[in-house]
Short mmCIF file of C-alpha atoms in Angstrom, two decimals:
data_model
loop_
_atom_site.label_atom_id
_atom_site.label_comp_id
_atom_site.label_asym_id
_atom_site.label_seq_id
_atom_site.Cartn_x
_atom_site.Cartn_y
_atom_site.Cartn_z
CA MET A 19 0.00 0.00 0.00
CA ARG A 20 2.87 2.35 0.80
CA ASP A 21 4.41 2.10 -2.69
CA PHE A 22 1.09 2.49 -4.49
CA SER A 23 0.25 5.43 -2.24
CA ARG A 24 3.54 7.07 -3.22
CA LEU A 25 2.78 6.46 -6.89
CA TYR A 26 -0.65 8.06 -6.48
CA GLU A 27 0.96 11.11 -4.82
CA ALA A 28 3.56 11.40 -7.59
CA LEU A 29 0.87 11.27 -10.28
CA ASP A 30 -1.28 13.80 -8.46
CA ALA A 31 1.62 16.20 -7.91
CA THR A 32 2.47 16.87 -11.55
CA THR A 33 0.79 17.81 -14.81
CA SER A 34 3.79 16.70 -16.88
CA THR A 35 2.96 13.63 -18.96
CA ASN A 36 6.61 12.60 -19.06
CA ARG A 37 6.87 12.69 -15.26
CA LYS A 38 3.65 10.72 -14.89
CA VAL A 39 4.92 8.06 -17.29
CA GLN A 40 8.29 7.87 -15.52
CA ALA A 41 6.59 7.53 -12.12
CA MET A 42 4.58 4.57 -13.40
CA VAL A 43 7.61 2.97 -15.06
CA ASP A 44 9.55 3.28 -11.79
CA TYR A 45 6.70 1.65 -9.88
CA PHE A 46 6.24 -1.23 -12.34
CA SER A 47 9.98 -1.87 -12.34
CA THR A 48 10.08 -2.68 -8.61
CA ALA A 49 6.56 -3.82 -7.68
CA PRO A 50 5.78 -7.53 -7.21
CA ALA A 51 3.79 -8.98 -10.11
CA ALA A 52 0.49 -9.24 -8.22
CA ASP A 53 0.78 -5.66 -6.92
CA ALA A 54 1.69 -4.38 -10.39
CA ALA A 55 -1.33 -6.16 -11.89
CA TRP A 56 -3.71 -4.53 -9.41
CA ALA A 57 -2.04 -1.15 -9.95
CA ALA A 58 -2.51 -1.48 -13.72
CA TRP A 59 -6.14 -2.43 -13.09
CA PHE A 60 -6.80 0.70 -11.02
CA LEU A 61 -4.72 3.02 -13.20
CA SER A 62 -6.61 1.92 -16.34
CA GLY A 63 -9.83 3.28 -14.84
CA ARG A 64 -11.29 0.15 -13.26
CA ARG A 65 -12.76 0.37 -9.75
CA LEU A 66 -13.96 -1.96 -7.05
CA LYS A 67 -17.68 -2.14 -6.54
CA ARG A 68 -18.43 0.05 -3.52
CA LEU A 69 -17.69 -1.84 -0.30
CA VAL A 70 -18.83 0.82 2.20
CA GLY A 71 -21.25 3.69 1.72
CA PRO A 72 -20.33 7.30 2.53
CA ALA A 73 -22.99 7.58 5.26
CA GLU A 74 -21.45 4.62 7.11
CA LEU A 75 -17.98 6.05 6.72
CA ARG A 76 -19.06 9.39 8.18
CA ARG A 77 -20.56 7.63 11.23
CA TRP A 78 -17.37 5.62 11.71
CA LEU A 79 -15.31 8.77 11.30
CA CYS A 80 -17.27 10.48 14.09
CA ALA A 81 -16.66 7.50 16.38
CA GLU A 82 -12.97 7.22 15.52
CA SER A 83 -12.14 10.91 15.74
CA GLY A 84 -14.26 11.53 18.86
CA LEU A 85 -15.72 14.62 17.22
CA PRO A 86 -19.44 15.51 17.12
CA ALA A 87 -21.26 14.83 13.87
CA TRP A 88 -21.82 18.51 13.13
CA LEU A 89 -18.09 19.23 13.31
CA VAL A 90 -17.22 16.27 11.08
CA GLU A 91 -19.82 17.46 8.57
CA GLU A 92 -18.45 21.01 8.67
CA SER A 93 -14.92 19.64 8.18
CA TYR A 94 -16.12 17.53 5.26
CA ALA A 95 -17.84 20.55 3.71
CA ALA A 96 -14.67 22.64 4.10
CA VAL A 97 -12.34 19.97 2.71
CA GLY A 98 -14.74 18.82 -0.01
CA ASP A 99 -13.59 15.20 -0.09
CA LEU A 100 -14.55 12.46 2.38
CA ALA A 101 -11.38 10.43 1.92
CA GLU A 102 -9.23 13.49 2.56
CA THR A 103 -11.29 14.28 5.66
CA VAL A 104 -10.62 10.74 6.93
CA GLY A 105 -6.90 11.20 6.33
CA LEU A 106 -6.92 14.44 8.33
CA LEU A 107 -9.10 13.33 11.26
CA ALA A 108 -8.61 9.60 11.75
CA ALA A 109 -5.33 8.40 10.23
CA GLY A 110 -2.16 7.40 12.03
CA ARG A 111 -3.51 7.28 15.57
CA SER A 112 -1.68 4.06 16.52
CA ASP A 113 1.35 2.99 14.45
CA PRO A 114 1.44 4.84 11.15
CA GLY A 115 3.96 3.44 8.73
CA GLY A 116 3.99 0.03 10.41
CA ALA A 117 3.23 -3.44 9.06
CA ASP A 118 -0.16 -2.43 7.63
CA THR A 119 1.44 0.23 5.44
CA GLU A 120 4.13 -2.23 4.30
CA LEU A 121 1.53 -4.80 3.21
CA GLY A 122 1.39 -5.08 -0.60
CA LEU A 123 -1.47 -3.73 -2.71
CA ALA A 124 -2.62 -7.18 -3.85
CA ARG A 125 -2.91 -8.52 -0.29
CA TRP A 126 -4.70 -5.36 0.82
CA VAL A 127 -7.30 -5.75 -1.91
CA GLU A 128 -7.71 -9.54 -2.00
CA GLU A 129 -7.41 -10.40 1.69
CA ARG A 130 -8.71 -7.30 3.44
CA LEU A 131 -10.93 -5.12 1.28
CA LEU A 132 -12.77 -7.88 -0.57
CA GLY A 133 -13.00 -9.80 2.71
CA LEU A 134 -15.24 -7.06 4.13
CA ARG A 135 -18.17 -8.44 2.15
CA GLY A 136 -18.37 -11.47 4.42
CA LEU A 137 -18.34 -9.53 7.71
CA GLU A 138 -21.17 -8.26 9.88
CA ALA A 139 -21.66 -4.50 10.15
CA GLY A 140 -19.89 -4.21 13.50
CA GLU A 141 -16.94 -6.27 12.29
CA ARG A 142 -16.62 -4.14 9.18
CA GLU A 143 -16.56 -0.95 11.25
CA GLU A 144 -13.96 -2.36 13.63
CA ALA A 145 -11.73 -3.46 10.74
CA VAL A 146 -11.88 -0.16 8.83
CA ARG A 147 -11.28 1.96 11.91
CA ARG A 148 -8.31 -0.24 12.85
CA TRP A 149 -6.85 0.25 9.37
CA TRP A 150 -7.28 4.01 9.56
CA ARG A 151 -5.42 4.12 12.86
CA ALA A 152 -2.51 2.12 11.43
CA LEU A 153 -2.06 4.01 8.16
CA THR A 154 -0.45 7.29 7.25
CA PRO A 155 -2.86 10.05 6.16
CA GLU A 156 -1.89 9.48 2.52
CA ALA A 157 -2.51 5.72 2.71
CA ALA A 158 -5.77 6.19 4.66
CA PHE A 159 -6.97 8.58 1.96
CA LEU A 160 -6.22 6.00 -0.73
CA LEU A 161 -7.82 3.18 1.28
CA THR A 162 -11.04 5.17 1.71
CA LYS A 163 -11.16 5.88 -2.02
CA LEU A 164 -10.86 2.14 -2.67
CA LEU A 165 -13.60 1.36 -0.15
CA THR A 166 -16.09 3.70 -1.79
CA GLY A 167 -15.20 2.74 -5.36
CA ALA A 168 -14.38 6.39 -6.00
CA LEU A 169 -10.68 6.09 -6.83
CA ARG A 170 -9.81 8.24 -9.82
CA VAL A 171 -6.20 8.60 -10.85
CA GLY A 172 -5.08 11.55 -12.93
CA VAL A 173 -3.77 9.55 -15.87
CA SER A 174 -5.35 8.52 -19.14
CA GLN A 175 -5.36 4.96 -20.43
CA THR A 176 -3.03 6.18 -23.16
CA LEU A 177 -0.42 7.18 -20.58
CA VAL A 178 -0.82 3.92 -18.66
CA ALA A 179 -0.30 1.93 -21.86
CA ARG A 180 2.70 4.09 -22.74
CA ALA A 181 4.29 3.42 -19.34
CA LEU A 182 3.61 -0.33 -19.56
CA ALA A 183 4.94 -0.45 -23.12
CA GLU A 184 8.11 1.35 -22.05
CA HIS A 185 8.53 -0.98 -19.09
CA ALA A 186 7.93 -4.12 -21.18
CA GLY A 187 9.73 -2.98 -24.33
CA LEU A 188 6.62 -3.73 -26.42
CA PRO A 189 4.66 -1.63 -28.95
CA ARG A 190 1.97 0.45 -27.28
CA PRO A 191 -0.89 -0.91 -29.48
CA VAL A 192 -0.07 -4.43 -28.24
CA ILE A 193 -0.36 -3.32 -24.62
CA VAL A 194 -3.56 -1.36 -25.30
CA HIS A 195 -5.17 -4.42 -26.85
CA ARG A 196 -4.14 -6.67 -23.96
CA LEU A 197 -5.66 -4.22 -21.48
CA MET A 198 -9.04 -4.24 -23.24
CA GLY A 199 -12.04 -6.12 -21.98
CA ASP A 200 -12.71 -7.83 -18.69
CA TRP A 201 -9.63 -9.25 -16.97
CA THR A 202 -8.67 -10.26 -13.45
CA PRO A 203 -5.51 -8.80 -11.86
CA SER A 204 -3.10 -11.62 -11.04
CA GLU A 205 0.51 -12.68 -11.41
CA SER A 206 -0.37 -14.78 -14.45
CA PHE A 207 -2.16 -11.86 -16.12
CA TRP A 208 0.84 -9.64 -15.47
CA ARG A 209 3.22 -12.13 -17.04
CA GLY A 210 0.94 -12.45 -20.08
CA LEU A 211 0.64 -8.67 -20.37
CA LEU A 212 4.42 -8.31 -20.64
CA ASP A 213 5.01 -11.43 -22.74
CA PRO A 214 7.11 -10.42 -25.80
CA GLU A 215 5.98 -13.46 -27.76
CA THR A 216 2.95 -13.34 -30.04
CA ARG A 217 0.08 -15.04 -28.31
CA SER A 218 -3.59 -15.63 -28.98
CA GLU A 219 -5.80 -13.06 -27.31
CA ASP A 220 -8.81 -13.96 -25.20
CA GLU A 221 -11.58 -14.82 -27.59
CA ALA A 222 -13.96 -12.30 -26.05
CA ARG A 223 -11.54 -9.39 -26.17
CA PRO A 224 -12.43 -6.35 -28.33
CA TYR A 225 -9.96 -4.07 -30.07
CA PRO A 226 -9.06 -0.60 -28.79
CA PHE A 227 -11.46 1.97 -30.20
CA PHE A 228 -10.31 4.59 -32.71
CA LEU A 229 -11.70 8.03 -31.81
CA ALA A 230 -12.41 11.13 -33.89
CA SER A 231 -11.42 14.70 -33.05
CA PRO A 232 -13.91 17.58 -33.16
CA LEU A 233 -13.54 19.53 -36.39
CA GLU A 234 -14.83 22.79 -34.91
CA THR A 235 -11.87 23.08 -32.53
CA GLY A 236 -9.38 20.85 -34.30
CA GLU A 237 -6.31 21.74 -36.29
CA ALA A 238 -8.26 21.33 -39.52
CA GLY A 239 -10.58 24.24 -38.74
CA GLU A 240 -12.97 24.10 -41.70
CA PRO A 241 -13.71 21.05 -43.89
CA ALA A 242 -12.25 22.64 -47.02
CA SER A 243 -8.84 22.73 -45.32
CA LEU A 244 -8.85 18.92 -45.30
CA GLY A 245 -8.05 18.91 -49.01
CA ASP A 246 -9.81 17.10 -51.83
CA ARG A 247 -13.33 16.01 -50.87
CA GLN A 248 -12.82 12.76 -52.80
CA ASP A 249 -10.11 11.70 -50.33
CA TRP A 250 -12.65 11.50 -47.53
CA GLN A 251 -15.52 9.20 -46.60
CA ALA A 252 -18.50 11.00 -45.08
CA GLU A 253 -21.12 9.33 -42.87
CA TRP A 254 -23.79 10.45 -40.45
CA LYS A 255 -22.68 10.82 -36.85
CA TRP A 256 -25.19 8.59 -35.11
CA ASP A 257 -26.52 9.45 -31.66
CA GLY A 258 -26.31 6.08 -29.92
CA ILE A 259 -23.81 3.93 -28.06
CA ARG A 260 -20.46 3.22 -29.68
CA ALA A 261 -19.86 -0.51 -29.56
CA GLN A 262 -17.92 -3.43 -30.99
CA LEU A 263 -19.67 -6.61 -32.02
CA VAL A 264 -17.27 -9.54 -31.58
CA ARG A 265 -18.31 -12.78 -33.31
CA ARG A 266 -15.85 -15.54 -32.57
CA ASP A 267 -16.90 -18.84 -31.02
CA GLU A 268 -19.59 -16.84 -29.25
CA VAL A 269 -20.99 -13.30 -29.58
CA TYR A 270 -19.87 -10.40 -27.39
CA LEU A 271 -20.99 -6.77 -27.40
CA TRP A 272 -18.59 -4.26 -25.87
CA SER A 273 -19.24 -0.58 -25.15
CA ARG A 274 -16.52 2.02 -25.64
CA GLY A 275 -16.17 2.07 -21.86
CA GLU A 276 -15.10 -1.61 -22.03
CA GLU A 277 -18.34 -2.79 -20.48
CA LEU A 278 -19.72 -6.11 -21.69
CA ILE A 279 -23.31 -5.26 -22.71
CA THR A 280 -24.31 -8.44 -24.55
CA GLY A 281 -27.18 -9.13 -22.15
CA VAL A 282 -28.60 -5.61 -22.47
CA PHE A 283 -29.18 -6.08 -26.21
CA PRO A 284 -30.05 -9.78 -26.55
CA GLU A 285 -31.76 -9.41 -29.94
CA VAL A 286 -28.50 -8.16 -31.48
CA ALA A 287 -26.46 -10.94 -29.88
CA GLU A 288 -28.95 -13.61 -30.93
CA ARG A 289 -28.95 -12.56 -34.57
CA ALA A 290 -25.19 -11.87 -34.66
CA ALA A 291 -24.66 -15.60 -34.13
CA GLU A 292 -25.67 -15.94 -37.80
CA LEU A 293 -22.51 -14.09 -38.87
CA PRO A 294 -19.49 -16.18 -39.88
CA PRO A 295 -17.01 -16.67 -36.99
CA GLY A 296 -13.92 -14.47 -36.86
CA VAL A 297 -15.70 -11.15 -37.47
CA VAL A 298 -15.41 -7.96 -35.40
CA LEU A 299 -17.52 -4.92 -36.33
CA ASP A 300 -17.22 -1.37 -35.06
CA GLY A 301 -20.47 0.55 -35.03
CA GLU A 302 -23.32 2.15 -33.13
CA LEU A 303 -26.17 0.70 -31.11
CA LEU A 304 -29.34 2.68 -31.83
CA ALA A 305 -32.97 2.61 -30.81
CA TRP A 306 -34.53 1.98 -34.22
CA LYS A 307 -38.11 1.64 -35.44
CA GLU A 308 -38.43 2.49 -39.15
CA GLY A 309 -35.60 4.94 -38.49
CA VAL A 310 -33.51 6.13 -35.58
CA LEU A 311 -35.33 7.02 -32.34
CA PRO A 312 -34.17 9.71 -29.86
CA PHE A 313 -31.36 8.75 -27.50
CA ALA A 314 -33.81 9.05 -24.61
CA SER A 315 -35.54 5.93 -25.96
CA LEU A 316 -32.27 4.01 -25.95
CA GLN A 317 -31.64 5.08 -22.37
CA ARG A 318 -34.61 2.97 -21.29
CA ARG A 319 -32.57 -0.09 -22.25
CA LEU A 320 -29.45 0.88 -20.30
CA GLY A 321 -28.46 -0.15 -16.81
CA ARG A 322 -30.68 -3.25 -16.80
CA LYS A 323 -29.60 -6.78 -16.05
CA ARG A 324 -32.65 -8.18 -17.81
CA VAL A 325 -34.64 -6.71 -20.68
CA SER A 326 -38.30 -7.70 -20.81
CA ALA A 327 -40.02 -8.79 -24.01
CA ARG A 328 -42.29 -5.77 -23.69
CA LEU A 329 -39.35 -3.34 -23.56
CA ARG A 330 -37.70 -5.08 -26.50
CA GLU A 331 -40.91 -4.53 -28.46
CA GLU A 332 -41.30 -0.90 -27.39
CA VAL A 333 -37.64 0.01 -27.99
CA PRO A 334 -36.18 -2.24 -30.70
CA VAL A 335 -32.45 -1.91 -31.25
CA LEU A 336 -30.23 -1.95 -34.33
CA PHE A 337 -26.45 -2.35 -34.48
CA LEU A 338 -25.30 -0.15 -37.36
CA ALA A 339 -21.82 -1.19 -38.54
CA TYR A 340 -19.40 1.33 -40.01
CA ASP A 341 -16.04 -0.43 -39.85
CA LEU A 342 -14.60 -3.93 -40.10
CA LEU A 343 -11.80 -4.76 -37.66
CA GLU A 344 -11.51 -8.51 -38.09
CA LEU A 345 -12.48 -10.87 -40.93
CA ASP A 346 -11.96 -14.64 -41.02
CA GLY A 347 -10.10 -14.26 -37.73
CA ARG A 348 -7.52 -11.87 -39.26
CA ASP A 349 -6.87 -8.33 -38.01
CA GLN A 350 -7.92 -5.81 -40.68
CA ARG A 351 -7.00 -2.60 -38.87
CA ASP A 352 -3.82 -1.82 -40.83
CA LEU A 353 -5.69 -1.87 -44.14
CA PRO A 354 -6.80 1.49 -45.59
CA LEU A 355 -10.36 2.49 -44.74
CA ALA A 356 -11.36 2.22 -48.42
CA GLU A 357 -10.37 -1.45 -48.46
CA ARG A 358 -11.97 -2.19 -45.09
CA ARG A 359 -15.17 -0.58 -46.36
CA ARG A 360 -15.20 -2.82 -49.48
CA HIS A 361 -14.88 -5.91 -47.28
CA LEU A 362 -17.59 -4.57 -44.95
CA GLU A 363 -20.01 -3.97 -47.83
CA ALA A 364 -19.40 -7.48 -49.13
CA LEU A 365 -20.04 -8.90 -45.65
CA ALA A 366 -23.19 -6.78 -45.29
CA GLY A 367 -24.92 -9.16 -47.70
CA LYS A 368 -24.81 -11.72 -44.87
CA PHE A 369 -26.05 -9.34 -42.16
CA PRO A 370 -29.10 -10.70 -40.31
CA ALA A 371 -31.90 -8.53 -38.95
CA ALA A 372 -30.81 -6.26 -36.04
CA ILE A 373 -27.52 -5.52 -37.85
CA GLY A 374 -27.26 -2.89 -40.57
CA LEU A 375 -24.69 -0.97 -42.59
CA SER A 376 -24.08 2.73 -41.96
CA PRO A 377 -24.47 4.48 -45.35
CA VAL A 378 -21.77 6.57 -46.96
CA LEU A 379 -22.98 10.04 -48.04
CA ASP A 380 -22.75 10.93 -51.70
CA ALA A 381 -21.75 14.59 -52.06
CA ASP A 382 -19.50 16.05 -54.75
CA ASP A 383 -17.90 18.80 -52.69
CA TRP A 384 -17.64 20.29 -49.20
CA SER A 385 -20.53 22.69 -49.86
CA ALA A 386 -22.82 19.77 -50.63
CA LEU A 387 -21.69 18.05 -47.43
CA ALA A 388 -22.41 21.23 -45.48
CA ARG A 389 -25.97 21.14 -46.81
CA SER A 390 -26.28 17.51 -45.65
CA ARG A 391 -24.98 18.50 -42.23
CA ALA A 392 -27.74 21.12 -42.01
CA GLU A 393 -30.26 18.26 -42.24
CA SER A 394 -28.80 16.43 -39.22
CA ARG A 395 -31.32 17.30 -36.52
CA PRO A 396 -34.44 16.41 -38.54
CA ARG A 397 -32.76 13.07 -39.26
CA GLY A 398 -32.01 12.45 -35.58
CA VAL A 399 -28.22 12.50 -35.99
CA GLU A 400 -25.52 14.70 -34.48
CA GLY A 401 -23.76 15.79 -37.66
CA LEU A 402 -21.19 14.16 -39.92
CA MET A 403 -18.14 11.92 -39.60
CA LEU A 404 -15.25 12.58 -41.99
CA LYS A 405 -12.72 9.74 -42.39
CA ARG A 406 -9.65 9.74 -44.63
CA LEU A 407 -9.95 6.88 -47.11
CA GLU A 408 -6.26 6.00 -46.76
CA SER A 409 -6.38 5.83 -42.95
CA ALA A 410 -5.71 2.71 -40.94
CA TYR A 411 -7.84 2.00 -37.86
CA GLY A 412 -5.73 3.49 -35.07
CA VAL A 413 -5.77 3.48 -31.29
CA GLY A 414 -7.33 6.26 -29.24
CA ARG A 415 -7.71 9.83 -30.49
CA ARG A 416 -5.13 10.36 -33.24
CA ARG A 417 -5.71 13.69 -34.96
CA GLY A 418 -5.85 14.00 -38.71
CA SER A 419 -7.57 10.82 -39.89
CA TRP A 420 -11.06 10.95 -38.37
CA TRP A 421 -13.03 14.11 -37.65
CA LYS A 422 -16.50 14.64 -36.20
CA TRP A 423 -18.27 17.64 -37.74
CA LYS A 424 -21.14 18.04 -35.32
CA VAL A 425 -24.05 20.45 -35.59
CA ASP A 426 -23.89 23.48 -33.33
CA PRO A 427 -25.33 22.78 -29.86
CA TRP A 428 -28.56 24.24 -28.56
CA THR A 429 -28.15 27.09 -26.08
CA VAL A 430 -30.24 28.68 -23.35
CA ASP A 431 -29.59 31.63 -21.04
CA ALA A 432 -30.13 30.55 -17.43
CA VAL A 433 -29.75 31.97 -13.92
CA MET A 434 -27.46 30.36 -11.35
CA LEU A 435 -29.39 29.28 -8.23
CA TYR A 436 -27.07 26.96 -6.29
CA ALA A 437 -23.37 26.19 -6.01
CA GLN A 438 -21.42 23.32 -4.51
CA ALA A 439 -17.71 22.77 -3.98
CA GLY A 440 -15.85 20.55 -6.42
CA HIS A 441 -13.64 17.56 -5.67
CA GLY A 442 -9.93 16.85 -5.65
CA ARG A 443 -7.94 19.92 -6.66
CA ARG A 444 -11.16 21.96 -6.77
CA ALA A 445 -12.40 20.93 -3.34
CA SER A 446 -11.83 24.44 -1.97
CA LEU A 447 -13.70 26.19 -4.80
CA TYR A 448 -17.36 26.34 -5.73
CA THR A 449 -17.37 24.81 -9.21
CA ASP A 450 -20.62 22.80 -9.51
CA TYR A 451 -23.62 24.94 -10.35
CA THR A 452 -27.39 24.58 -10.72
CA PHE A 453 -29.16 26.76 -13.28
CA ALA A 454 -32.78 27.78 -13.74
CA VAL A 455 -35.04 29.50 -16.29
CA ARG A 456 -38.00 31.78 -15.70
CA HIS A 457 -41.51 30.37 -15.36
CA GLY A 458 -43.98 33.07 -14.42
CA ASP A 459 -42.75 34.65 -11.20
CA GLU A 460 -40.45 31.78 -10.23
CA LEU A 461 -37.18 30.26 -11.35
CA VAL A 462 -37.31 26.56 -12.28
CA PRO A 463 -34.06 24.49 -12.26
CA VAL A 464 -33.25 22.94 -15.64
CA ALA A 465 -29.62 21.81 -15.46
CA LYS A 466 -26.45 21.29 -13.47
CA ALA A 467 -23.09 22.11 -15.03
CA TYR A 468 -19.50 22.23 -13.85
CA SER A 469 -17.40 22.77 -16.97
CA GLY A 470 -16.81 25.59 -19.41
CA LEU A 471 -15.37 28.39 -17.28
CA GLU A 472 -11.72 29.40 -17.28
CA ASP A 473 -9.75 29.18 -14.02
CA ARG A 474 -9.80 32.95 -13.51
CA GLU A 475 -13.59 32.98 -13.97
CA ILE A 476 -14.01 30.14 -11.48
CA THR A 477 -11.95 32.04 -8.92
CA GLU A 478 -13.93 35.24 -9.49
CA LEU A 479 -17.26 33.42 -9.33
CA ASP A 480 -16.20 31.57 -6.18
CA ARG A 481 -15.60 34.90 -4.42
CA TRP A 482 -18.98 36.17 -5.61
CA ILE A 483 -20.75 33.01 -4.36
CA ARG A 484 -19.25 33.36 -0.88
CA ARG A 485 -20.33 36.99 -0.65
CA ASN A 486 -23.83 36.37 -2.00
CA THR A 487 -24.94 33.19 -0.25
CA VAL A 488 -28.49 33.50 1.08
CA GLU A 489 -28.98 29.97 2.48
CA ARG A 490 -27.09 26.72 3.04
CA PHE A 491 -28.20 23.11 2.61
CA GLY A 492 -25.25 21.05 3.83
CA PRO A 493 -22.49 21.50 1.21
CA VAL A 494 -24.84 23.40 -1.15
CA ARG A 495 -25.19 27.18 -1.12
CA ALA A 496 -28.21 29.03 -2.44
CA VAL A 497 -27.09 32.32 -3.97
CA ARG A 498 -28.76 35.53 -5.04
CA PRO A 499 -30.34 34.83 -8.46
CA GLU A 500 -28.36 37.48 -10.30
CA GLN A 501 -25.75 35.79 -12.48
CA VAL A 502 -26.76 34.63 -15.97
CA PHE A 503 -24.87 32.06 -18.03
CA GLU A 504 -25.30 30.71 -21.52
CA LEU A 505 -25.56 26.93 -21.36
CA ALA A 506 -24.85 24.71 -24.36
CA PHE A 507 -26.28 21.21 -24.60
CA GLU A 508 -26.42 18.36 -27.10
CA GLY A 509 -29.93 17.02 -26.55
CA ILE A 510 -33.17 17.52 -24.70
CA ALA A 511 -35.89 15.12 -23.58
CA PRO A 512 -39.06 15.18 -21.47
CA SER A 513 -38.46 14.14 -17.87
CA SER A 514 -40.89 13.32 -15.07
CA ARG A 515 -38.06 13.47 -12.52
CA HIS A 516 -37.37 17.18 -13.00
CA LYS A 517 -39.67 19.96 -11.88
CA SER A 518 -39.16 21.70 -15.20
CA GLY A 519 -40.35 18.61 -17.07
CA VAL A 520 -37.24 18.49 -19.26
CA ALA A 521 -33.73 17.08 -19.04
CA LEU A 522 -30.76 18.54 -20.92
CA ARG A 523 -28.09 16.22 -22.26
CA PHE A 524 -24.42 17.11 -21.71
CA PRO A 525 -25.03 20.67 -20.44
CA ARG A 526 -21.96 22.87 -20.02
CA ILE A 527 -21.27 26.58 -19.61
CA ALA A 528 -20.69 28.32 -22.93
CA ARG A 529 -20.06 31.80 -21.48
CA TRP A 530 -20.77 34.07 -18.55
CA ARG A 531 -23.43 36.55 -19.72
CA ARG A 532 -22.35 39.59 -17.71
CA ASP A 533 -24.42 41.73 -20.09
CA LEU A 534 -27.70 40.10 -18.99
CA GLY A 535 -29.75 40.27 -15.82
CA PRO A 536 -32.11 37.58 -14.46
CA ALA A 537 -35.07 39.22 -16.25
CA ASP A 538 -33.27 38.60 -19.55
CA ALA A 539 -32.92 34.85 -18.99
CA ASP A 540 -34.88 32.43 -21.15
CA THR A 541 -38.20 31.02 -20.05
CA LEU A 542 -39.44 27.49 -19.61
CA ASP A 543 -41.60 28.04 -22.69
CA ASP A 544 -38.42 28.80 -24.67
CA VAL A 545 -36.93 25.52 -23.50
CA ARG A 546 -40.12 23.63 -24.36
CA LYS A 547 -39.99 25.05 -27.89
CA ILE A 548 -36.52 23.56 -28.26
CA LEU A 549 -37.93 20.26 -27.02
CA GLU A 550 -40.74 20.39 -29.58
CA GLY A 551 -38.31 21.32 -32.35
CA SER A 552 -36.06 18.38 -31.44
CA GLY A 553 -38.89 15.90 -31.93
CA GLY A 554 -39.00 15.13 -28.19
#
């Protein structure tokens, strides 16, 4: 635990990618295989299912620190992070830095943390409080993050793969592929991960996804700067779930987040069994009934362990393929897109129901494509995808080969009502905001947003929030309804869970409207017009 805690501190202390990579290489070079495997598991974004809830931890923290609940809550509100509060109030009260700190990461996870699931409530409390007392504040912080399933490490999967590739002396794409899918941290996995010899991959394993860059903010700027229109393949940018359909001995559906979702879309998996073995398709899962349905329809299918026959009938699903990654068991990713597309179109003749082929748009020049893009919203798509015909299927977000040319987002001017402190580095600043629109004489909340402002604006707004708080609800502050912000969002849907009756998709702050007052903000009727215009 001590060594992993030091790695976490080193990663958190720098913004330099080279230093982050070197810190991970140094750790992997000295860590035992089982510890290194678990570290790779956590660093690649995987988390333990929550072992203890935050309410329990706060009660245990009160008992361990000997402080009244109100003071613990005030401390938590001031710090902004429960794990950090534990480190400050409860850690190192017996023998910090002793045998518990020296215990390796693998034994901590496998023998202690996972062992909590078999204990009674009192035994769990006694164990956790004993661990807090024996650990340094840094290790107690990390332990609490692991307990709550809230551990987030400030490194991307790209950097983790780069560090592992440097440590193993292997190409990064090989490491990225071996980290894909569902795997169990162990000594044997670690040895296989670093194995220089070519080996057969797990039959269920998907390929790393290739990602597009946004054209509006990318180096390309405008489509015409990409060169000859005939060098590019244009498709609709579908508003669904990016997924890979893996047909080997069995059928597997993987989301871009490396979640196995085969059971959520059984009709696709059942029909995909009719494909020839050794095929992997990249594409989009869409709610589809004589055409694409709004994303809100697809959301009804998500997060379920079982999908009823009635829901399958109400929200049928289509897997729309737009790339071919494997054919006859052979990796196709190094082939040019034009050749992969020819193979995909030939295979499409064997597609069963529930699997379709994403069409290529026929437009002579960039102006014609711009006119197609203008039709995106009525078609239920997000814009266009532009892919260089000579491009291989890469790993991650490699600029220059794939671009997403999305339609401009919807916007609404809204008043800030509430603010809450952020987490991690932003725990001391108010960075999470709730916004409302006018509805008669009242303000009705429509969205929460926490991104879009520059650091100097966040600092300025934080000072304003502290001076203009009118009421507190735990960590939340109600503020004077004076500040107006333009919010941008990608979608809108009716919602029975929100007082406003609508839910905005991916809301973020576009700009601080210092030129507007609360009377100039948009109304709920304005928002409903956007909903009607979206087909919601």
